[in-house]
Amino acid sequence: MSQNKINIQNGSCPVYKKCGGCQLQNLTYEEQLRFKQNKVVKLLKSFGRVEPIIGMEQPYHYRNKVQAAFFTDRNGKIRSGVYQSGTHRIVSVDDCLIEDKTADKIIVAVRKLLPSFHLTTYNEDTHKGFLRHVLVKRGFATGEVMLVLVTGTPVFPSKNNFVKAIRHQFPEITTIVQNVNPYNTNLVLGDKQTVLYGKGYIEDVLCGCRFRISPKSFYQINPVQTETLYGKAIAFAGLKGNETVLDAYCGIGTIGIIAAKQGAGQVIGVELNGDAVRDAIQNAKANKLSNIRFFKGDAGDFMRDVAEERETIDVVLMDPPRAGSSEVFLRSLIKLSPKTVVYVSCNPETLARDLAFLQKHSRYTVKKMQPVDMFPHTQHVETVVKLSL
Ligand code: SAH
Protein backbone atom coordinates (compact mmCIF):
# COMPACT_ATOMS: atom_id res chain seq x y z
CA MET A 1 0.00 0.00 0.00
CA SER A 2 1.58 3.28 -1.01
CA GLN A 3 1.08 6.52 0.85
CA ASN A 4 1.43 10.03 -0.57
CA LYS A 5 2.98 10.32 -4.04
CA ILE A 6 4.68 13.37 -5.45
CA ASN A 7 4.51 14.76 -8.93
CA ILE A 8 7.79 16.31 -9.91
CA GLN A 9 6.55 17.37 -13.33
CA ASN A 10 4.49 20.15 -11.85
CA GLY A 11 6.92 20.50 -8.97
CA SER A 12 4.22 19.97 -6.43
CA CYS A 13 4.14 17.71 -3.44
CA PRO A 14 0.79 16.60 -2.00
CA VAL A 15 1.99 17.10 1.55
CA TYR A 16 3.82 20.38 0.93
CA LYS A 17 1.62 22.29 3.38
CA LYS A 18 1.13 19.48 5.90
CA CYS A 19 4.82 18.56 6.11
CA GLY A 20 6.30 22.04 6.16
CA GLY A 21 9.82 20.81 5.40
CA CYS A 22 10.03 22.55 2.01
CA GLN A 23 8.97 26.07 2.90
CA LEU A 24 9.84 27.52 -0.53
CA GLN A 25 8.20 24.97 -2.80
CA ASN A 26 5.65 27.54 -3.95
CA LEU A 27 8.51 29.40 -5.69
CA THR A 28 10.39 28.39 -8.86
CA TYR A 29 14.00 27.42 -8.20
CA GLU A 30 15.21 30.77 -9.60
CA GLU A 31 12.86 32.59 -7.25
CA GLN A 32 14.08 30.49 -4.34
CA LEU A 33 17.67 31.48 -5.09
CA ARG A 34 16.69 35.15 -5.28
CA PHE A 35 14.83 34.80 -1.97
CA LYS A 36 17.89 33.31 -0.28
CA GLN A 37 20.27 35.85 -1.81
CA ASN A 38 18.07 38.68 -0.52
CA LYS A 39 17.89 37.11 2.92
CA VAL A 40 21.69 36.85 3.18
CA VAL A 41 22.26 40.33 1.74
CA LYS A 42 19.79 41.83 4.20
CA LEU A 43 21.53 40.21 7.16
CA LEU A 44 25.14 40.65 6.05
CA LYS A 45 25.31 43.74 3.84
CA SER A 46 26.81 45.86 6.60
CA PHE A 47 29.92 43.62 6.44
CA GLY A 48 30.49 44.01 2.69
CA ARG A 49 29.49 42.63 -0.68
CA VAL A 50 27.74 39.25 -0.86
CA GLU A 51 28.68 37.11 -3.88
CA PRO A 52 25.78 35.66 -5.91
CA ILE A 53 24.47 32.41 -4.40
CA ILE A 54 25.62 29.16 -6.03
CA GLY A 55 22.57 27.03 -6.83
CA MET A 56 22.18 23.41 -7.90
CA GLU A 57 21.73 22.22 -11.48
CA GLN A 58 19.41 19.37 -10.38
CA PRO A 59 17.84 20.55 -7.14
CA TYR A 60 15.95 17.29 -6.44
CA HIS A 61 16.67 14.12 -4.44
CA TYR A 62 19.84 15.64 -3.07
CA ARG A 63 19.46 14.41 0.53
CA ASN A 64 21.82 11.49 1.24
CA LYS A 65 20.34 10.97 4.70
CA VAL A 66 16.69 10.11 5.12
CA GLN A 67 14.83 9.52 8.34
CA ALA A 68 11.28 8.22 8.83
CA ALA A 69 9.19 7.83 11.97
CA PHE A 70 6.97 4.74 12.25
CA PHE A 71 3.59 4.37 13.90
CA THR A 72 0.38 2.34 13.70
CA ASP A 73 -2.79 4.26 12.89
CA ARG A 74 -6.26 3.81 14.41
CA ASN A 75 -7.13 1.22 11.76
CA GLY A 76 -4.12 -0.86 12.71
CA LYS A 77 -2.20 0.07 9.58
CA ILE A 78 1.53 0.72 9.86
CA ARG A 79 2.57 4.11 8.57
CA SER A 80 5.85 5.93 8.11
CA GLY A 81 6.75 9.51 7.41
CA VAL A 82 8.16 12.74 8.71
CA TYR A 83 7.28 14.97 11.63
CA GLN A 84 5.22 17.97 10.65
CA SER A 85 7.49 20.98 11.00
CA GLY A 86 7.61 22.13 14.63
CA THR A 87 5.25 19.38 15.89
CA HIS A 88 5.31 15.74 16.92
CA ARG A 89 2.60 14.77 14.39
CA ILE A 90 3.68 12.37 11.68
CA VAL A 91 2.82 13.06 8.03
CA SER A 92 2.81 9.92 5.88
CA VAL A 93 5.42 10.15 3.10
CA ASP A 94 6.62 7.46 0.69
CA ASP A 95 8.68 9.47 -1.73
CA CYS A 96 9.92 12.97 -1.29
CA LEU A 97 11.15 15.53 -3.80
CA ILE A 98 14.40 16.19 -1.97
CA GLU A 99 15.26 12.79 -0.50
CA ASP A 100 17.41 10.09 -2.06
CA LYS A 101 15.16 7.77 -4.07
CA THR A 102 16.84 4.53 -2.96
CA ALA A 103 16.56 5.56 0.68
CA ASP A 104 12.84 6.26 0.28
CA LYS A 105 12.30 2.86 -1.37
CA ILE A 106 14.14 1.06 1.43
CA ILE A 107 11.97 2.75 4.06
CA VAL A 108 8.78 1.66 2.26
CA ALA A 109 10.16 -1.88 1.91
CA VAL A 110 10.93 -2.07 5.64
CA ARG A 111 7.37 -0.98 6.38
CA LYS A 112 5.92 -3.64 4.10
CA LEU A 113 8.09 -6.35 5.64
CA LEU A 114 7.07 -5.66 9.25
CA PRO A 115 3.70 -7.52 9.33
CA SER A 116 5.10 -10.75 7.85
CA PHE A 117 7.71 -10.79 10.63
CA HIS A 118 5.07 -9.93 13.25
CA LEU A 119 7.05 -6.82 14.10
CA THR A 120 5.15 -3.89 15.56
CA THR A 121 5.76 -0.16 15.73
CA TYR A 122 6.75 1.52 18.98
CA ASN A 123 4.07 3.39 20.89
CA GLU A 124 5.46 6.43 22.68
CA ASP A 125 2.61 6.52 25.20
CA THR A 126 2.57 2.89 26.28
CA HIS A 127 6.32 2.35 25.65
CA LYS A 128 5.39 -0.93 23.99
CA GLY A 129 6.19 -2.15 20.51
CA PHE A 130 9.29 -2.36 18.37
CA LEU A 131 10.21 -0.06 15.47
CA ARG A 132 10.46 3.70 16.12
CA HIS A 133 12.44 5.12 13.24
CA VAL A 134 14.34 4.08 10.15
CA LEU A 135 17.42 6.01 9.10
CA VAL A 136 19.12 5.49 5.75
CA LYS A 137 22.42 7.07 4.70
CA ARG A 138 23.81 6.62 1.20
CA GLY A 139 27.26 7.51 -0.07
CA PHE A 140 26.52 9.14 -3.42
CA ALA A 141 30.06 8.58 -4.71
CA THR A 142 30.51 5.01 -3.43
CA GLY A 143 26.93 3.74 -3.61
CA GLU A 144 27.28 2.28 -0.10
CA VAL A 145 24.04 2.25 1.88
CA MET A 146 23.53 2.11 5.65
CA LEU A 147 20.19 1.07 7.12
CA VAL A 148 19.63 1.92 10.79
CA LEU A 149 16.59 0.41 12.51
CA VAL A 150 15.79 2.41 15.63
CA THR A 151 13.86 0.24 18.04
CA GLY A 152 12.20 0.88 21.39
CA THR A 153 13.36 -2.46 22.78
CA PRO A 154 16.58 -4.43 22.26
CA VAL A 155 14.80 -7.73 21.54
CA PHE A 156 14.59 -8.23 17.76
CA PRO A 157 12.70 -11.44 16.95
CA SER A 158 13.85 -13.23 13.76
CA LYS A 159 16.40 -10.51 13.08
CA ASN A 160 18.59 -12.69 10.86
CA ASN A 161 15.71 -13.46 8.54
CA PHE A 162 14.65 -9.83 8.49
CA VAL A 163 18.16 -8.76 7.54
CA LYS A 164 18.23 -11.42 4.83
CA ALA A 165 14.87 -10.32 3.44
CA ILE A 166 15.73 -6.62 3.18
CA ARG A 167 19.17 -7.35 1.72
CA HIS A 168 17.55 -9.62 -0.84
CA GLN A 169 15.42 -6.69 -2.04
CA PHE A 170 18.26 -4.16 -1.79
CA PRO A 171 21.65 -5.74 -2.43
CA GLU A 172 23.13 -2.23 -2.37
CA ILE A 173 22.69 -2.14 1.43
CA THR A 174 26.23 -2.57 2.75
CA THR A 175 25.54 -2.31 6.46
CA ILE A 176 22.59 -2.67 8.85
CA VAL A 177 22.61 -1.36 12.41
CA GLN A 178 20.06 -1.72 15.19
CA ASN A 179 19.97 1.33 17.43
CA VAL A 180 17.99 1.03 20.65
CA ASN A 181 16.17 4.12 21.84
CA PRO A 182 13.86 3.38 24.81
CA TYR A 183 13.86 6.99 26.00
CA ASN A 184 11.09 9.54 26.15
CA THR A 185 12.88 11.92 23.79
CA ASN A 186 12.68 13.88 20.57
CA LEU A 187 16.07 12.55 19.53
CA VAL A 188 15.91 9.86 16.88
CA LEU A 189 18.92 7.80 17.94
CA GLY A 190 19.54 6.17 21.33
CA ASP A 191 22.88 5.23 22.92
CA LYS A 192 23.13 1.48 22.30
CA GLN A 193 23.92 0.07 18.87
CA THR A 194 24.42 -3.41 17.45
CA VAL A 195 25.76 -4.06 13.98
CA LEU A 196 23.48 -6.63 12.36
CA TYR A 197 25.30 -6.76 9.05
CA GLY A 198 28.44 -5.29 7.46
CA LYS A 199 30.93 -2.81 8.89
CA GLY A 200 28.58 -0.59 10.88
CA TYR A 201 29.46 2.48 8.81
CA ILE A 202 29.51 3.58 5.17
CA GLU A 203 32.16 5.43 3.24
CA ASP A 204 31.85 8.29 0.79
CA VAL A 205 34.24 10.39 -1.28
CA LEU A 206 34.35 14.20 -1.26
CA CYS A 207 36.96 16.40 -2.98
CA GLY A 208 39.13 13.33 -3.64
CA CYS A 209 39.21 12.21 0.01
CA ARG A 210 37.51 9.13 1.47
CA PHE A 211 35.34 9.43 4.58
CA ARG A 212 33.85 6.93 6.97
CA ILE A 213 30.43 7.86 8.31
CA SER A 214 28.92 6.21 11.43
CA PRO A 215 25.20 6.26 12.23
CA LYS A 216 25.53 9.13 14.72
CA SER A 217 28.22 11.23 13.03
CA PHE A 218 27.32 14.43 11.26
CA TYR A 219 27.89 14.39 7.53
CA GLN A 220 26.75 17.13 5.12
CA ILE A 221 23.42 16.01 3.63
CA ASN A 222 23.94 17.40 0.12
CA PRO A 223 27.23 15.97 -1.20
CA VAL A 224 27.03 17.71 -4.61
CA GLN A 225 26.89 21.17 -3.06
CA THR A 226 29.26 20.18 -0.27
CA GLU A 227 32.09 19.85 -2.78
CA THR A 228 31.35 23.40 -3.96
CA LEU A 229 31.13 24.67 -0.38
CA TYR A 230 34.35 22.99 0.75
CA GLY A 231 36.07 24.17 -2.45
CA LYS A 232 35.21 27.76 -1.51
CA ALA A 233 36.23 27.27 2.12
CA ILE A 234 39.64 25.87 1.10
CA ALA A 235 40.12 28.65 -1.48
CA PHE A 236 39.27 31.29 1.18
CA ALA A 237 41.84 29.69 3.51
CA GLY A 238 44.47 30.60 0.88
CA LEU A 239 46.82 27.77 1.85
CA LYS A 240 50.34 28.14 0.50
CA GLY A 241 51.78 25.18 2.39
CA ASN A 242 53.07 24.74 5.93
CA GLU A 243 50.28 26.64 7.64
CA THR A 244 48.90 25.36 10.92
CA VAL A 245 45.15 25.05 10.47
CA LEU A 246 42.50 24.57 13.15
CA ASP A 247 39.26 22.89 12.02
CA ALA A 248 36.69 23.75 14.68
CA TYR A 249 33.37 21.87 14.86
CA CYS A 250 35.07 19.41 12.51
CA GLY A 251 32.56 16.51 12.52
CA ILE A 252 34.24 13.52 10.87
CA GLY A 253 37.15 15.76 9.89
CA THR A 254 36.14 16.47 6.29
CA ILE A 255 37.29 20.09 5.88
CA GLY A 256 40.51 19.61 7.86
CA ILE A 257 41.43 16.44 5.98
CA ILE A 258 40.87 18.14 2.62
CA ALA A 259 42.99 21.09 3.82
CA ALA A 260 45.76 18.69 4.94
CA LYS A 261 45.65 16.95 1.57
CA GLN A 262 45.89 20.31 -0.19
CA GLY A 263 49.05 21.44 1.49
CA ALA A 264 48.37 22.58 5.05
CA GLY A 265 51.45 21.90 7.17
CA GLN A 266 49.54 20.75 10.19
CA VAL A 267 45.86 20.40 11.03
CA ILE A 268 44.13 20.23 14.41
CA GLY A 269 40.45 19.29 14.56
CA VAL A 270 38.05 19.66 17.48
CA GLU A 271 34.58 18.16 17.79
CA LEU A 272 32.10 17.40 20.59
CA ASN A 273 30.63 14.13 19.27
CA GLY A 274 32.80 11.15 20.24
CA ASP A 275 31.64 8.93 17.37
CA ALA A 276 32.50 11.67 14.87
CA VAL A 277 35.98 12.09 16.42
CA ARG A 278 36.56 8.34 16.09
CA ASP A 279 35.53 8.54 12.43
CA ALA A 280 37.80 11.56 11.93
CA ILE A 281 40.85 9.71 13.31
CA GLN A 282 40.14 6.76 11.02
CA ASN A 283 39.57 9.10 8.09
CA ALA A 284 42.96 10.75 8.57
CA LYS A 285 44.58 7.27 8.48
CA ALA A 286 42.56 6.13 5.46
CA ASN A 287 43.70 9.23 3.57
CA LYS A 288 47.31 8.53 4.61
CA LEU A 289 47.72 11.78 6.52
CA SER A 290 50.03 11.99 9.50
CA ASN A 291 49.95 15.77 9.95
CA ILE A 292 46.49 15.91 11.46
CA ARG A 293 45.21 15.38 15.03
CA PHE A 294 41.71 15.37 16.42
CA PHE A 295 40.42 16.26 19.87
CA LYS A 296 37.07 15.54 21.46
CA GLY A 297 35.60 18.46 23.35
CA ASP A 298 33.75 21.75 23.27
CA ALA A 299 35.25 23.97 20.58
CA GLY A 300 35.05 27.05 22.85
CA ASP A 301 36.92 25.37 25.74
CA PHE A 302 39.49 24.00 23.31
CA MET A 303 40.07 27.42 21.73
CA ARG A 304 40.46 29.00 25.17
CA ASP A 305 43.14 26.43 26.09
CA VAL A 306 44.95 26.84 22.77
CA ALA A 307 44.87 30.65 23.13
CA GLU A 308 46.14 30.46 26.74
CA GLU A 309 49.04 28.26 25.66
CA ARG A 310 49.87 30.90 23.06
CA GLU A 311 50.08 28.40 20.24
CA THR A 312 50.49 29.72 16.71
CA ILE A 313 47.57 29.00 14.44
CA ASP A 314 47.59 30.51 10.93
CA VAL A 315 44.09 29.64 9.78
CA VAL A 316 40.93 28.81 11.70
CA LEU A 317 38.19 27.05 9.74
CA MET A 318 34.98 27.03 11.77
CA ASP A 319 31.68 25.34 10.98
CA PRO A 320 29.40 25.61 14.03
CA PRO A 321 25.84 24.25 14.26
CA ARG A 322 22.78 26.46 13.71
CA ALA A 323 23.16 28.15 17.09
CA GLY A 324 26.42 29.67 15.86
CA SER A 325 29.61 30.00 17.85
CA SER A 326 29.99 30.82 21.54
CA GLU A 327 31.37 33.99 23.05
CA VAL A 328 34.19 31.98 24.67
CA PHE A 329 35.11 30.68 21.23
CA LEU A 330 35.06 34.12 19.61
CA ARG A 331 37.01 35.81 22.45
CA SER A 332 39.63 33.05 22.26
CA LEU A 333 39.75 33.37 18.47
CA ILE A 334 40.55 37.08 18.85
CA LYS A 335 43.26 36.26 21.38
CA LEU A 336 44.70 33.55 19.15
CA SER A 337 44.59 35.98 16.19
CA PRO A 338 45.06 33.65 13.21
CA LYS A 339 45.80 35.53 9.99
CA THR A 340 42.72 34.10 8.30
CA VAL A 341 39.38 32.87 9.59
CA VAL A 342 36.97 30.94 7.37
CA TYR A 343 33.49 30.78 8.87
CA VAL A 344 31.14 28.21 7.32
CA SER A 345 27.62 28.87 8.54
CA CYS A 346 24.27 27.11 8.10
CA ASN A 347 22.40 29.98 9.71
CA PRO A 348 22.89 33.56 8.45
CA GLU A 349 21.23 35.00 11.57
CA THR A 350 23.78 33.61 14.02
CA LEU A 351 26.52 34.30 11.45
CA ALA A 352 25.52 37.99 11.42
CA ARG A 353 25.55 38.03 15.24
CA ASP A 354 29.03 36.45 15.39
CA LEU A 355 30.43 38.74 12.67
CA ALA A 356 29.07 41.76 14.53
CA PHE A 357 30.84 40.55 17.67
CA LEU A 358 34.14 40.17 15.79
CA GLN A 359 33.70 43.57 14.15
CA LYS A 360 33.13 45.23 17.51
CA HIS A 361 35.85 43.47 19.50
CA SER A 362 38.66 42.79 17.01
CA ARG A 363 40.58 43.96 13.97
CA TYR A 364 39.12 41.28 11.70
CA THR A 365 37.48 42.46 8.51
CA VAL A 366 35.23 40.50 6.20
CA LYS A 367 36.92 39.89 2.84
CA LYS A 368 34.44 37.62 1.07
CA MET A 369 30.95 36.24 1.60
CA GLN A 370 29.65 33.37 -0.53
CA PRO A 371 26.18 31.85 -0.09
CA VAL A 372 25.72 28.26 -1.34
CA ASP A 373 22.34 26.57 -1.74
CA MET A 374 22.79 23.34 0.19
CA PHE A 375 19.09 22.85 0.91
CA PRO A 376 16.93 23.58 -2.20
CA HIS A 377 13.18 24.07 -1.59
CA THR A 378 13.76 24.75 2.10
CA GLN A 379 14.34 28.15 3.68
CA HIS A 380 17.85 27.23 4.81
CA VAL A 381 20.96 28.75 3.31
CA GLU A 382 24.66 28.12 3.85
CA THR A 383 27.25 30.91 3.73
CA VAL A 384 31.03 30.83 3.78
CA VAL A 385 32.87 33.94 4.92
CA LYS A 386 36.53 34.87 4.79
CA LEU A 387 37.91 37.20 7.48
CA SER A 388 41.44 38.55 7.71
CA LEU A 389 43.40 40.65 10.15
N1 SAH B 1 32.58 20.61 9.58
C1 SAH B 1 31.83 19.39 9.62
C2 SAH B 1 30.69 19.39 10.66
C3 SAH B 1 29.81 20.60 10.70
S1 SAH B 1 28.31 20.41 11.61
C4 SAH B 1 31.31 19.04 8.25
O1 SAH B 1 31.32 19.86 7.34
O2 SAH B 1 30.86 17.90 8.07
C5 SAH B 1 28.71 21.03 13.16
C6 SAH B 1 29.45 20.04 14.04
O3 SAH B 1 29.68 20.71 15.29
C7 SAH B 1 28.74 18.74 14.38
O4 SAH B 1 29.57 17.65 14.07
C8 SAH B 1 28.49 18.82 15.89
O5 SAH B 1 28.59 17.57 16.54
C9 SAH B 1 29.61 19.74 16.34
N2 SAH B 1 29.40 20.53 17.56
C10 SAH B 1 28.25 21.03 18.06
N3 SAH B 1 28.49 21.76 19.16
C11 SAH B 1 29.83 21.73 19.37
C12 SAH B 1 30.70 22.30 20.35
N4 SAH B 1 30.22 23.06 21.33
N5 SAH B 1 32.01 22.06 20.24
C13 SAH B 1 32.50 21.29 19.25
N6 SAH B 1 31.75 20.74 18.30
C14 SAH B 1 30.42 20.93 18.35
PDB file of C-alpha atoms in Angstrom, residues 29 33 36-41 43-45 47-56 225-237 318-319 341-348 351 355 366-375 380-387:
ATOM      1  CA  TYR A  29      14.001  27.417  -8.199  1.00  0.00           C
ATOM      2  CA  LEU A  33      17.670  31.482  -5.093  1.00  0.00           C
ATOM      3  CA  LYS A  36      17.892  33.310  -0.276  1.00  0.00           C
ATOM      4  CA  GLN A  37      20.267  35.848  -1.809  1.00  0.00           C
ATOM      5  CA  ASN A  38      18.067  38.680  -0.521  1.00  0.00           C
ATOM      6  CA  LYS A  39      17.893  37.110   2.922  1.00  0.00           C
ATOM      7  CA  VAL A  40      21.692  36.849   3.178  1.00  0.00           C
ATOM      8  CA  VAL A  41      22.258  40.333   1.745  1.00  0.00           C
ATOM      9  CA  LEU A  43      21.530  40.210   7.163  1.00  0.00           C
ATOM     10  CA  LEU A  44      25.137  40.653   6.048  1.00  0.00           C
ATOM     11  CA  LYS A  45      25.312  43.744   3.839  1.00  0.00           C
ATOM     12  CA  PHE A  47      29.917  43.623   6.436  1.00  0.00           C
ATOM     13  CA  GLY A  48      30.495  44.013   2.691  1.00  0.00           C
ATOM     14  CA  ARG A  49      29.491  42.626  -0.682  1.00  0.00           C
ATOM     15  CA  VAL A  50      27.741  39.252  -0.862  1.00  0.00           C
ATOM     16  CA  GLU A  51      28.681  37.105  -3.885  1.00  0.00           C
ATOM     17  CA  PRO A  52      25.776  35.664  -5.912  1.00  0.00           C
ATOM     18  CA  ILE A  53      24.474  32.412  -4.396  1.00  0.00           C
ATOM     19  CA  ILE A  54      25.624  29.161  -6.031  1.00  0.00           C
ATOM     20  CA  GLY A  55      22.574  27.026  -6.826  1.00  0.00           C
ATOM     21  CA  MET A  56      22.182  23.406  -7.904  1.00  0.00           C
ATOM     22  CA  GLN A 225      26.893  21.168  -3.058  1.00  0.00           C
ATOM     23  CA  THR A 226      29.260  20.180  -0.265  1.00  0.00           C
ATOM     24  CA  GLU A 227      32.089  19.846  -2.785  1.00  0.00           C
ATOM     25  CA  THR A 228      31.353  23.396  -3.956  1.00  0.00           C
ATOM     26  CA  LEU A 229      31.126  24.669  -0.377  1.00  0.00           C
ATOM     27  CA  TYR A 230      34.352  22.991   0.750  1.00  0.00           C
ATOM     28  CA  GLY A 231      36.067  24.170  -2.448  1.00  0.00           C
ATOM     29  CA  LYS A 232      35.206  27.763  -1.515  1.00  0.00           C
ATOM     30  CA  ALA A 233      36.235  27.274   2.117  1.00  0.00           C
ATOM     31  CA  ILE A 234      39.637  25.871   1.104  1.00  0.00           C
ATOM     32  CA  ALA A 235      40.122  28.648  -1.479  1.00  0.00           C
ATOM     33  CA  PHE A 236      39.270  31.285   1.175  1.00  0.00           C
ATOM     34  CA  ALA A 237      41.842  29.694   3.513  1.00  0.00           C
ATOM     35  CA  MET A 318      34.983  27.034  11.765  1.00  0.00           C
ATOM     36  CA  ASP A 319      31.676  25.344  10.978  1.00  0.00           C
ATOM     37  CA  VAL A 341      39.379  32.869   9.587  1.00  0.00           C
ATOM     38  CA  VAL A 342      36.969  30.942   7.368  1.00  0.00           C
ATOM     39  CA  TYR A 343      33.490  30.784   8.866  1.00  0.00           C
ATOM     40  CA  VAL A 344      31.140  28.214   7.319  1.00  0.00           C
ATOM     41  CA  SER A 345      27.616  28.870   8.540  1.00  0.00           C
ATOM     42  CA  CYS A 346      24.270  27.108   8.100  1.00  0.00           C
ATOM     43  CA  ASN A 347      22.398  29.983   9.714  1.00  0.00           C
ATOM     44  CA  PRO A 348      22.895  33.558   8.449  1.00  0.00           C
ATOM     45  CA  LEU A 351      26.516  34.295  11.452  1.00  0.00           C
ATOM     46  CA  LEU A 355      30.433  38.737  12.671  1.00  0.00           C
ATOM     47  CA  VAL A 366      35.234  40.496   6.205  1.00  0.00           C
ATOM     48  CA  LYS A 367      36.918  39.888   2.839  1.00  0.00           C
ATOM     49  CA  LYS A 368      34.438  37.623   1.071  1.00  0.00           C
ATOM     50  CA  MET A 369      30.953  36.237   1.603  1.00  0.00           C
ATOM     51  CA  GLN A 370      29.648  33.374  -0.527  1.00  0.00           C
ATOM     52  CA  PRO A 371      26.181  31.848  -0.094  1.00  0.00           C
ATOM     53  CA  VAL A 372      25.721  28.262  -1.338  1.00  0.00           C
ATOM     54  CA  ASP A 373      22.342  26.569  -1.737  1.00  0.00           C
ATOM     55  CA  MET A 374      22.793  23.338   0.189  1.00  0.00           C
ATOM     56  CA  PHE A 375      19.085  22.848   0.905  1.00  0.00           C
ATOM     57  CA  HIS A 380      17.851  27.228   4.810  1.00  0.00           C
ATOM     58  CA  VAL A 381      20.961  28.754   3.312  1.00  0.00           C
ATOM     59  CA  GLU A 382      24.661  28.119   3.850  1.00  0.00           C
ATOM     60  CA  THR A 383      27.254  30.906   3.725  1.00  0.00           C
ATOM     61  CA  VAL A 384      31.028  30.828   3.784  1.00  0.00           C
ATOM     62  CA  VAL A 385      32.875  33.939   4.920  1.00  0.00           C
ATOM     63  CA  LYS A 386      36.533  34.873   4.790  1.00  0.00           C
ATOM     64  CA  LEU A 387      37.912  37.201   7.477  1.00  0.00           C
TER      65      LEU A 387
END
